[in-house]
Amino acid sequence: MIEVTSVTKKYGRKKVLSGVSFTADKGQISCLIGINGVGKSTIMKAIMGLTPIQGGRILIDGQPIDKHLYEKVAFIPDTIIMPPQMTIGEALLFMKDFYARWNEGRAEELLSFFKLNRDDRISDLSKGNAAKTNMLLGLALDVDYLLMDEPFSGIDMFSREQIANVFTSHLIEDRGVLITTHEIHDIEHLIDKAVLLDRGTVLKEFLTEELRLSEGKSVVDVMREVYQT
Amino acid sequence: MKVTFNNRDPVYLQVVRYFKQEIATGRLQAGQEIPSRRELAGALHINPNTAQKAYKEMEEQGLIRTEGNSPSRITTDERVLSSLREELILDAVHTFVSSIKTIDVPVDELLHIVKEVYAKERSKE
Amino acid sequence: MNRYLKLLHYELFRIRKLYAALFALTLLLQFAGIFLFAHSYLNQVREAMFTESISAADYAAKYGPTSFYRYTTGSLFFTGPIAICASALLLYVFLIWYRDWLGKNMFIYRLLMIPASRMSVYLAKLTAILLLVLGLVAFELLILPLQNAAFNGYVPSDLRYSFSIPDIVATHPLLKILVPNRIGDFLLYYGAGLAGVIVVFTAILFERSFRFKGAIGAVVYGAATVLIFVLPAFVAESAFPNYLYPRELWWMELAIGFLIGCGSLGLSSYLIKNKVTV
């Protein structure tokens, strides 16, 4: 379980997160929802130890982030983070070199699933293919938790569909997935948990199926209630 | 396999209902093998956890059976199968009745209209 | 350790083209310079021989012969490439970090998420810089005898002095710093250089951790270390002249440099682990 407890974060004098708390469980898809600039990416970076926090605590299966956990949690940022002059093949080799949990069979499978070409240079990829390569580099790690920042934003419809198919496949089975989005429509029925954020705080955290069962409300219904009052 | 989900009912219950319809109409036969959880998730574009939950629900209701490691099958239990048909009919009737009762039509007249409309609809098929 | 070596390999791999260009530039300019230098000298000799009707030996006796050493000190073609390489590497001390942060693809995300101590990323970059410097110096030493031979082949022996390569290296104002004669000086110069790079790396991490405020802190930090390094020697020389033997001063500077290096390394380690932000 990823536990985020009362996390505060400031950039200079500007408070970006003011007491954010939520959990993301293994075997579930949790989704941080909020408009751009509410601190979704900052939360992701904080979980990965890529930016310091000023208060609160973040634990992954009871442990604070350290180098060993990078074999347990993978982060897929919203842009590809491999050097542009690398080819896809070289990027895969780099990952294989550095991660004990790199699953080569899965990487091959994803390469053909996404129809990507090993010899293509990263700088030459279309936005959709860059996003898929970025996904591949995270998904081919045998990690327990996957963090994905805005996996659907800024790419064409067909790439979106392909990436959405990842969420209905064995690729994420039994893993804990935490994604951020500012656009819930495409994936509303895919997520197990929704965490609604606004201006650095969590407004509501709920399991989507439970809420549908008990109150007959969709995620969008809840968002309407929460954000418009 | 194609289901259009609404976002207000639990997705796993919508999957269960889909299976009930398929069984009641005979598109799924008693004892027939059904897709694995993984295949179902892929085919319906739902989260594998949801597929898992739907199968669990169907097992609890006795709609499907899973023995050991072999794939799940539709039940051969006649009682369950026939009650399914009843359940679906009753469900539909309840929905119908709850929306018609605000209009306050006498039952005989209503039945007459239902018969006519139903016959017309069927003749189109 | 394993991942450190892989990172080091990668750091060297990604600079290979620029590095090869530096080699090519040095080779080309320094050899071209020999021919231009010798050519213009020989022209001068020929002109004097013609106008004053003297022999080459007379010329050498009257105006003095030339030498390869004179070329290495007097021609920009020799010192220029060394200066260019030095500035390029100096610039790369900054770029080796900032290239991972700036630009569309932030490779620093990946580097910081490698399942190894973040200091292995740091040390790989540090070692890479050190190896790049040593590689260029070694290359210069390698081509120096070849240049000498080319020079000697071009200028007739009665018009030139010959120096041995070790003598040239030991007296040349630039080369004697790059390749000190004594092991003690080598340790001092390269140790100071290494400590300097560590201080710059620490300053970069300050800036990358606290951005604008960090940049101010970085400048203050850099100035403070320079002061700490220079001040004892300055005080010793000006306030108590002849109080310390040169050897003692050398030891003191070495110790201070070592302490600055270690302190900065510790600070860098803290920053990259706890404070750095993408």
Short mmCIF file of C-alpha atoms in Angstrom, two decimals, chain A residues 27-29 165 167-170 172-173 188-192 209 212-213 216-218 221, chain B residues 5-14 37-38 41-42 44-50 53:
data_model
loop_
_atom_site.label_atom_id
_atom_site.label_comp_id
_atom_site.label_asym_id
_atom_site.label_seq_id
_atom_site.Cartn_x
_atom_site.Cartn_y
_atom_site.Cartn_z
CA GLY A 27 -4.32 -4.74 -6.89
CA GLN A 28 -6.30 -1.56 -7.46
CA ILE A 29 -6.28 1.27 -9.92
CA ASN A 165 -6.19 -1.40 -23.24
CA PHE A 167 -5.48 -1.11 -18.02
CA THR A 168 -7.75 -4.00 -18.98
CA SER A 169 -4.90 -6.46 -19.44
CA HIS A 170 -2.68 -8.73 -17.39
CA ILE A 172 -1.40 -4.36 -14.53
CA GLU A 173 -2.99 -7.38 -12.91
CA GLU A 188 -14.30 6.34 -15.51
CA HIS A 189 -15.33 2.68 -15.55
CA LEU A 190 -11.71 1.50 -15.34
CA ILE A 191 -10.72 2.89 -11.98
CA ASP A 192 -11.26 1.35 -8.55
CA GLU A 209 -17.97 0.66 -7.29
CA ARG A 212 -22.27 3.35 -7.41
CA LEU A 213 -23.74 0.55 -5.31
CA GLY A 216 -26.00 5.25 -7.58
CA LYS A 217 -23.57 8.01 -8.44
CA SER A 218 -20.95 8.12 -11.14
CA ASP A 221 -21.66 13.05 -10.43
CA PHE B 5 -21.80 0.53 -19.51
CA ASN B 6 -23.53 3.30 -17.69
CA ASN B 7 -21.45 5.07 -15.09
CA ARG B 8 -23.99 5.06 -12.28
CA ASP B 9 -24.48 1.34 -11.66
CA PRO B 10 -21.63 -0.78 -10.38
CA VAL B 11 -19.77 -2.08 -13.42
CA TYR B 12 -19.48 -5.60 -12.02
CA LEU B 13 -23.27 -5.83 -11.58
CA GLN B 14 -23.72 -4.66 -15.15
CA ARG B 37 -11.35 -13.34 -16.20
CA ARG B 38 -8.47 -11.94 -18.16
CA ALA B 41 -11.58 -7.88 -18.98
CA GLY B 42 -9.93 -7.43 -22.35
CA LEU B 44 -15.32 -5.74 -22.30
CA HIS B 45 -12.57 -3.16 -21.70
CA ILE B 46 -12.92 -3.33 -17.97
CA ASN B 47 -10.40 -3.50 -15.18
CA PRO B 48 -9.37 -7.11 -14.36
CA ASN B 49 -10.41 -6.54 -10.74
CA THR B 50 -13.93 -5.76 -11.89
CA LYS B 53 -15.58 -9.32 -8.86
#
